[in-house]
XYZ file of C-alpha atoms in Angstrom:
478
model
C 68.391 -73.009 -81.696
C 68.588 -69.256 -82.443
C 71.410 -66.949 -81.379
C 69.665 -63.782 -80.220
C 70.295 -60.586 -78.276
C 68.437 -62.279 -75.432
C 70.719 -65.321 -75.449
C 73.680 -62.899 -75.452
C 72.312 -61.272 -72.288
C 72.214 -64.707 -70.637
C 75.773 -65.581 -71.689
C 79.257 -64.589 -70.545
C 78.616 -61.290 -72.369
C 75.738 -60.457 -69.989
C 77.665 -58.432 -67.353
C 79.252 -56.156 -69.966
C 75.944 -55.836 -71.851
C 74.188 -54.649 -68.686
C 76.680 -51.805 -68.249
C 77.408 -50.660 -71.812
C 74.849 -48.396 -73.457
C 76.150 -49.053 -76.950
C 75.667 -52.809 -76.682
C 72.210 -52.213 -75.219
C 71.198 -49.963 -78.101
C 72.908 -51.777 -80.970
C 71.580 -55.314 -81.182
C 73.725 -56.058 -84.206
C 76.921 -55.166 -82.321
C 75.764 -57.359 -79.424
C 75.224 -60.278 -81.812
C 78.713 -59.809 -83.269
C 80.288 -60.068 -79.800
C 78.011 -62.959 -78.859
C 79.287 -64.770 -81.947
C 82.941 -64.096 -81.074
C 82.538 -65.191 -77.455
C 80.779 -68.421 -78.416
C 83.364 -69.149 -81.113
C 86.065 -68.948 -78.447
C 84.166 -71.294 -76.118
C 85.106 -74.955 -76.882
C 81.878 -76.249 -75.270
C 79.505 -73.704 -76.774
C 76.076 -75.059 -77.738
C 76.325 -73.089 -80.989
C 79.853 -74.191 -81.958
C 78.705 -76.601 -84.744
C 76.699 -73.743 -86.286
C 79.538 -71.249 -85.934
C 81.997 -73.678 -87.546
C 79.698 -73.914 -90.558
C 79.978 -70.157 -91.206
C 82.427 -68.867 -93.840
C 85.900 -67.969 -92.575
C 85.948 -64.935 -94.860
C 83.272 -62.919 -96.611
C 82.960 -60.971 -99.828
C 81.595 -57.839 -98.151
C 83.582 -54.647 -98.838
C 85.143 -55.015 -95.356
C 87.344 -57.668 -96.993
C 88.206 -55.654 -100.127
C 91.741 -54.577 -100.959
C 92.404 -50.886 -101.538
C 92.794 -51.264 -105.312
C 89.403 -53.003 -105.437
C 87.698 -50.147 -103.590
C 89.381 -47.647 -105.905
C 87.500 -49.205 -108.820
C 84.340 -47.728 -107.246
C 85.577 -44.128 -107.239
C 82.998 -41.938 -108.940
C 80.117 -44.354 -108.306
C 77.033 -43.595 -106.237
C 77.833 -46.507 -103.859
C 81.424 -45.648 -102.926
C 80.571 -43.326 -100.021
C 78.391 -45.949 -98.349
C 81.219 -48.472 -98.663
C 83.788 -46.075 -97.188
C 81.390 -45.190 -94.358
C 80.834 -48.863 -93.598
C 84.582 -49.462 -93.264
C 85.113 -46.295 -91.223
C 82.276 -47.159 -88.832
C 83.547 -50.705 -88.358
C 87.075 -49.442 -87.621
C 85.739 -46.922 -85.092
C 83.634 -49.597 -83.427
C 86.668 -51.881 -83.181
C 88.773 -49.125 -81.589
C 86.091 -48.445 -78.994
C 85.459 -52.077 -78.090
C 89.146 -53.043 -78.099
C 89.749 -50.642 -75.209
C 86.488 -51.667 -73.537
C 87.471 -55.352 -73.582
C 90.907 -54.524 -72.136
C 89.838 -52.108 -69.397
C 86.211 -52.631 -68.332
C 85.853 -54.727 -65.154
C 82.732 -56.436 -66.551
C 84.802 -57.679 -69.508
C 87.401 -59.454 -67.351
C 85.931 -62.927 -67.980
C 85.397 -62.539 -71.712
C 87.430 -65.025 -73.808
C 88.350 -62.099 -76.099
C 90.605 -60.397 -73.570
C 93.809 -62.040 -74.818
C 92.968 -62.022 -78.510
C 90.606 -59.574 -80.223
C 91.867 -58.481 -83.643
C 90.310 -56.331 -86.346
C 90.118 -59.468 -88.525
C 88.036 -61.083 -85.781
C 85.702 -58.120 -85.620
C 85.166 -57.685 -89.351
C 84.428 -61.428 -89.587
C 81.800 -61.132 -86.852
C 80.357 -57.935 -88.351
C 80.054 -59.593 -91.775
C 78.534 -62.750 -90.286
C 75.828 -60.693 -88.591
C 75.370 -58.222 -91.442
C 74.735 -60.973 -93.990
C 72.509 -63.071 -91.704
C 70.681 -61.076 -89.007
C 66.900 -61.087 -88.817
C 64.261 -59.619 -86.568
C 62.108 -61.968 -84.514
C 59.790 -61.429 -81.529
C 61.245 -61.522 -78.028
C 60.304 -64.480 -75.826
C 57.415 -62.553 -74.271
C 56.324 -61.270 -77.683
C 56.331 -57.624 -76.539
C 58.884 -56.350 -79.034
C 61.334 -57.492 -81.687
C 64.938 -58.525 -81.277
C 67.753 -59.604 -83.597
C 68.673 -63.211 -84.250
C 70.918 -65.525 -86.238
C 68.878 -68.475 -87.544
C 70.992 -71.601 -88.159
C 70.488 -73.503 -91.427
C 67.832 -71.138 -92.807
C 70.371 -68.320 -93.067
C 72.374 -70.411 -95.553
C 69.703 -69.986 -98.254
C 70.794 -67.915 -101.238
C 68.700 -65.222 -102.918
C 66.511 -65.418 -105.999
C 63.617 -63.418 -107.428
C 60.266 -64.092 -105.851
C 58.223 -63.113 -102.814
C 58.776 -63.011 -99.065
C 57.809 -66.492 -97.838
C 59.234 -66.454 -94.311
C 57.456 -65.456 -91.138
C 57.468 -66.105 -87.419
C 54.810 -68.366 -85.887
C 54.132 -66.841 -82.470
C 51.953 -69.761 -81.364
C 54.625 -72.391 -82.014
C 57.488 -69.936 -81.341
C 59.414 -70.748 -84.470
C 60.562 -69.292 -87.761
C 58.695 -70.819 -90.710
C 59.632 -70.646 -94.380
C 57.434 -71.768 -97.280
C 59.151 -72.986 -100.452
C 59.100 -70.541 -103.360
C 58.602 -73.447 -105.771
C 58.639 -77.242 -105.934
C 62.132 -78.621 -105.357
C 63.614 -81.938 -106.408
C 66.046 -83.902 -104.288
C 69.520 -82.299 -104.191
C 68.293 -79.015 -105.705
C 69.424 -75.824 -103.987
C 66.702 -74.053 -101.973
C 66.426 -70.304 -102.493
C 64.578 -67.538 -100.683
C 63.808 -63.928 -101.619
C 65.790 -61.430 -99.552
C 63.578 -58.474 -100.466
C 63.498 -55.570 -102.896
C 67.125 -54.552 -102.478
C 69.297 -52.659 -104.920
C 72.539 -54.206 -106.119
C 74.449 -51.607 -104.091
C 72.700 -52.943 -100.971
C 73.433 -56.527 -101.978
C 77.123 -55.759 -102.507
C 77.547 -53.691 -99.325
C 75.506 -55.788 -96.912
C 75.508 -59.262 -98.493
C 78.690 -59.395 -100.547
C 77.276 -60.337 -103.957
C 75.901 -58.803 -107.159
C 72.561 -60.134 -108.411
C 72.122 -60.229 -112.177
C 68.711 -59.247 -113.588
C 67.698 -57.462 -110.388
C 64.239 -56.054 -111.124
C 64.511 -53.824 -108.038
C 67.862 -52.218 -108.830
C 68.144 -48.459 -108.401
C 70.648 -45.641 -108.003
C 70.452 -43.098 -105.212
C 70.212 -39.454 -106.227
C 70.207 -36.512 -103.815
C 68.001 -33.563 -104.738
C 66.978 -30.433 -102.902
C 65.525 -26.959 -103.291
C 68.221 -24.341 -102.691
C 67.402 -22.105 -99.714
C 68.831 -19.182 -101.633
C 66.246 -19.612 -104.375
C 63.646 -16.815 -104.486
C 60.737 -19.259 -104.541
C 62.173 -21.577 -101.860
C 59.476 -20.882 -99.235
C 56.625 -21.515 -101.649
C 58.150 -24.682 -103.063
C 58.972 -25.999 -99.592
C 55.371 -25.387 -98.479
C 53.855 -27.246 -101.443
C 56.243 -30.137 -100.838
C 55.426 -30.141 -97.118
C 51.711 -30.434 -97.896
C 52.575 -33.442 -100.044
C 54.660 -34.964 -97.257
C 57.986 -34.553 -99.063
C 61.114 -32.851 -97.613
C 62.681 -29.940 -99.475
C 65.905 -31.958 -99.605
C 65.928 -35.729 -99.869
C 67.672 -38.811 -101.255
C 65.525 -40.309 -103.987
C 66.152 -43.219 -106.323
C 66.285 -43.656 -110.083
C 64.971 -47.128 -110.936
C 66.122 -49.635 -113.523
C 62.624 -50.158 -114.937
C 59.942 -47.919 -116.414
C 59.059 -45.405 -115.241
C 62.518 -44.598 -113.877
C 61.057 -42.316 -111.210
C 58.423 -43.041 -108.560
C 55.412 -40.968 -107.553
C 57.445 -39.179 -104.877
C 60.228 -38.170 -107.230
C 57.726 -37.108 -109.917
C 55.961 -34.904 -107.352
C 59.256 -33.407 -106.177
C 60.411 -32.601 -109.705
C 57.068 -31.025 -110.598
C 57.316 -28.681 -107.610
C 61.018 -28.129 -108.267
C 60.170 -26.875 -111.785
C 57.036 -24.832 -110.930
C 56.759 -21.156 -111.821
C 55.554 -18.616 -109.243
C 52.050 -18.623 -110.737
C 51.869 -22.422 -110.641
C 53.006 -22.424 -107.013
C 50.332 -19.875 -106.102
C 47.722 -22.036 -107.797
C 48.737 -25.087 -105.734
C 48.822 -23.041 -102.529
C 45.873 -20.666 -102.916
C 43.990 -21.571 -106.075
C 40.641 -23.302 -106.462
C 40.718 -26.770 -104.926
C 44.379 -26.262 -104.008
C 44.232 -29.030 -101.392
C 42.835 -31.510 -103.889
C 45.550 -30.652 -106.392
C 48.186 -31.873 -103.951
C 46.749 -35.353 -104.558
C 47.714 -35.165 -108.218
C 51.373 -34.174 -107.813
C 52.614 -37.764 -107.968
C 50.118 -38.830 -110.626
C 51.510 -39.013 -114.149
C 48.037 -38.492 -115.656
C 47.628 -34.951 -114.294
C 50.497 -32.659 -115.392
C 50.875 -29.233 -113.778
C 51.375 -27.835 -117.282
C 52.994 -29.018 -120.490
C 55.846 -26.576 -119.833
C 56.351 -28.014 -116.358
C 56.548 -31.562 -117.721
C 59.084 -30.464 -120.338
C 61.229 -28.841 -117.626
C 61.189 -31.806 -115.263
C 62.013 -34.409 -117.904
C 64.736 -32.136 -119.304
C 66.139 -31.899 -115.779
C 66.151 -35.691 -115.363
C 67.721 -36.206 -118.789
C 70.453 -33.652 -118.050
C 71.093 -34.738 -114.452
C 71.506 -38.396 -115.440
C 73.850 -37.401 -118.277
C 75.960 -35.293 -115.900
C 76.195 -38.126 -113.372
C 77.390 -40.433 -116.144
C 80.286 -38.049 -116.809
C 81.604 -38.507 -113.255
C 82.616 -42.113 -113.972
C 86.198 -42.758 -115.007
C 85.226 -45.445 -117.540
C 82.450 -45.946 -120.077
C 79.945 -48.803 -120.116
C 81.756 -50.291 -123.112
C 85.081 -50.241 -121.257
C 83.481 -51.945 -118.242
C 82.069 -54.689 -120.448
C 85.540 -55.275 -121.912
C 87.119 -55.476 -118.450
C 84.515 -58.047 -117.369
C 85.632 -60.327 -120.221
C 89.117 -60.667 -118.694
C 89.525 -64.177 -117.235
C 92.067 -63.151 -114.567
C 89.779 -60.606 -112.881
C 89.520 -61.131 -109.105
C 86.075 -62.013 -107.730
C 85.864 -58.737 -105.791
C 86.922 -56.672 -108.791
C 84.322 -58.429 -110.911
C 81.543 -57.600 -108.444
C 82.691 -53.976 -108.212
C 82.751 -53.522 -111.996
C 79.361 -55.228 -112.347
C 77.951 -52.743 -109.818
C 79.647 -49.819 -111.577
C 78.234 -50.922 -114.927
C 74.740 -51.462 -113.484
C 74.708 -47.896 -112.125
C 75.647 -46.529 -115.528
C 72.987 -48.584 -117.283
C 70.301 -47.244 -114.941
C 71.445 -43.658 -115.520
C 71.683 -44.193 -119.294
C 68.160 -45.580 -119.307
C 66.899 -42.660 -117.197
C 68.506 -40.126 -119.540
C 66.992 -41.848 -122.589
C 63.595 -42.018 -120.887
C 63.821 -38.343 -119.931
C 64.561 -37.373 -123.523
C 61.633 -39.425 -124.856
C 59.252 -37.874 -122.319
C 60.541 -34.385 -123.089
C 59.937 -34.850 -126.813
C 56.452 -36.245 -126.099
C 55.408 -33.236 -124.006
C 57.003 -30.774 -126.429
C 54.717 -32.244 -129.081
C 51.706 -31.870 -126.763
C 52.575 -28.215 -126.213
C 53.101 -27.643 -129.921
C 49.732 -29.205 -130.715
C 47.980 -27.089 -128.087
C 46.561 -30.239 -126.490
C 44.225 -29.583 -123.530
C 45.512 -30.469 -120.062
C 43.685 -33.293 -118.267
C 41.715 -31.816 -115.357
C 41.468 -33.378 -111.947
C 37.888 -33.961 -110.818
C 36.510 -34.939 -107.409
C 35.396 -38.272 -108.872
C 39.005 -39.109 -109.704
C 39.794 -39.711 -106.030
C 38.469 -43.262 -106.406
C 40.892 -43.850 -109.253
C 43.740 -42.507 -107.152
C 42.977 -44.595 -104.084
C 42.033 -47.931 -105.595
C 44.683 -48.567 -108.213
C 47.756 -50.711 -107.753
C 49.837 -48.539 -110.050
C 52.429 -46.647 -108.023
C 52.266 -43.604 -110.260
C 48.544 -43.102 -109.555
C 48.733 -43.140 -105.784
C 47.928 -39.830 -104.079
C 51.270 -38.666 -102.859
C 50.065 -37.715 -99.379
C 48.731 -41.209 -98.750
C 52.166 -42.764 -99.117
C 54.959 -42.818 -96.582
C 58.324 -41.534 -97.663
C 61.440 -43.268 -96.376
C 64.975 -42.010 -96.693
C 66.430 -43.137 -99.973
C 62.850 -43.110 -101.290
C 62.772 -46.862 -100.902
C 59.406 -48.576 -100.748
C 58.250 -49.976 -97.409
C 59.140 -53.616 -97.522
C 59.735 -56.770 -95.519
C 63.129 -58.177 -96.428
C 64.417 -61.692 -95.990
C 67.775 -61.890 -94.233
C 66.871 -58.549 -92.683
C 63.651 -58.936 -90.764
C 60.640 -61.145 -90.414
C 57.798 -59.309 -88.820
C 57.543 -55.585 -88.514
C 58.952 -54.286 -91.768
C 61.607 -52.113 -90.122
C 65.042 -52.265 -91.634
C 67.754 -53.879 -89.584
C 70.994 -53.193 -91.410
C 74.386 -53.299 -89.659
C 75.201 -49.831 -88.380
C 76.585 -48.201 -85.292
C 75.510 -44.904 -83.787
C 76.986 -42.739 -85.702
C 74.913 -43.958 -88.467
C 77.180 -42.460 -91.107
C 75.775 -44.987 -93.530
C 72.353 -43.467 -92.984
C 70.756 -46.742 -92.007
C 68.161 -47.075 -89.253
C 69.433 -47.977 -85.787
C 67.677 -50.430 -83.504
C 66.896 -48.482 -80.315
C 66.649 -44.899 -79.008
C 69.309 -43.235 -81.148
C 69.168 -39.801 -79.553
C 69.821 -41.060 -76.020
C 72.703 -43.188 -77.208
C 74.340 -40.549 -79.372
C 75.943 -38.719 -76.444
C 77.230 -41.959 -74.944
C 78.776 -42.986 -78.263
C 80.424 -39.623 -78.838
C 81.800 -39.410 -75.279
C 82.992 -43.004 -75.462
C 84.837 -42.320 -78.685
C 86.305 -39.147 -77.216
C 87.486 -41.039 -74.141
C 89.646 -43.386 -76.209
C 91.273 -40.460 -77.931
C 89.740 -40.696 -81.371
C 90.851 -37.616 -83.271
C 87.738 -36.586 -85.127
C 87.385 -33.551 -87.283
C 84.492 -31.221 -86.571
C 82.895 -32.044 -89.890
C 82.886 -35.780 -89.080
C 81.122 -35.162 -85.761
C 78.533 -32.931 -87.410
C 77.908 -35.619 -90.030
C 77.485 -38.260 -87.318
C 75.005 -36.160 -85.354
C 73.094 -35.165 -88.479
C 72.946 -38.814 -89.547
C 71.745 -39.886 -86.108
C 69.044 -37.225 -86.217
C 68.008 -38.421 -89.639
C 67.897 -41.983 -88.318
C 65.560 -40.885 -85.525
C 63.288 -39.194 -88.046
C 63.238 -42.322 -90.192
C 62.373 -44.512 -87.212
C 59.534 -42.192 -86.296
C 58.190 -42.078 -89.840
C 58.299 -45.845 -90.132
């Protein structure tokens, strides 16, 4: 019943798939073309399923320009622009491929393949794709799962898996349901920016909402080498995209550790590199119970308070103005979602700034009182390893993903192996992980784009290659 990359290989798309490296590497692109080819086939086995899919979506690929402009100044706008740019570049590449490649001569798309067709297929896959095992169970592949993929999202837990023995996707109900009640599933711990970009909706009361924030140690800083070394021992890059969370504490263990190192004095850095039990001290960097010093805590929370306040000033409207706009009855559905996302970002940053101020005042009082610093003891390792509290985990025992997002299994994204499967092409300008060997494909993608005469600025190419490299690193770390 499932539409998969494997069923695409066995369809009319098979000959082109066998000769195109991009289709081979990008399972999501393959699924999009599989969907389009089957939609154009009047006797397709999957036609009843395909006809049940929406004709249009609420993903940003369907936004009008004035609706996108409402996002200017937000943290999500670049990801949305990258998504549209990538989709347009993909369309340009495949339009020529369909018209000129001998293996595409029998495709039903040859006479009619519009950008509207492609963005519909991209959105269908992006909002529905999941990872399942291949038929032989040796690896994972992408699939569209009829009926199940119609379930909407609600808070809860992941309750879907793949039964290898019976070779089927199985979903357990989140709760008891009465006849005619809507059935919901939990898509995973996604931010509202991810929901809007990849699913086309805003989820109120999202306990997992967060705002991306890019931080790094300047290479021109005198203490750069020492700070970078301490961070490396803790498994944290000197420059990284972190997240500020909607709940308390607003920062995770990784971001706390980064900010502590970021604010360290030369003497504190020496202590963590060469001092007594320096290796053990690395374990405490992400633990809120073991400050480096009261002064260091004051600096880091002052930094967070100030940084959040500065980010708030980049928005063109205030939270109050956004709330007033949302009360207008004639607001378009897309505009409403955009303003809800814009407001949610501000609320997270406002909360982070307020939290930073409260923490700063607390540690200023500790310093004023001359309170003794808690000391890390060998016996505390048990506390660090056996607690469920994120803030008490030893930083080097945790994996760090780009965007500082927790390792997770997401519904409507994957079923088994916990690797993200978000719609992206090579060029990975949206920074999302790619399915197969990115490095090998990168040259093919770039040369293919060059061959159809895409005029790309040098900076765009550098960004694409850097993003692809980052994708490879993420895949390896995961």
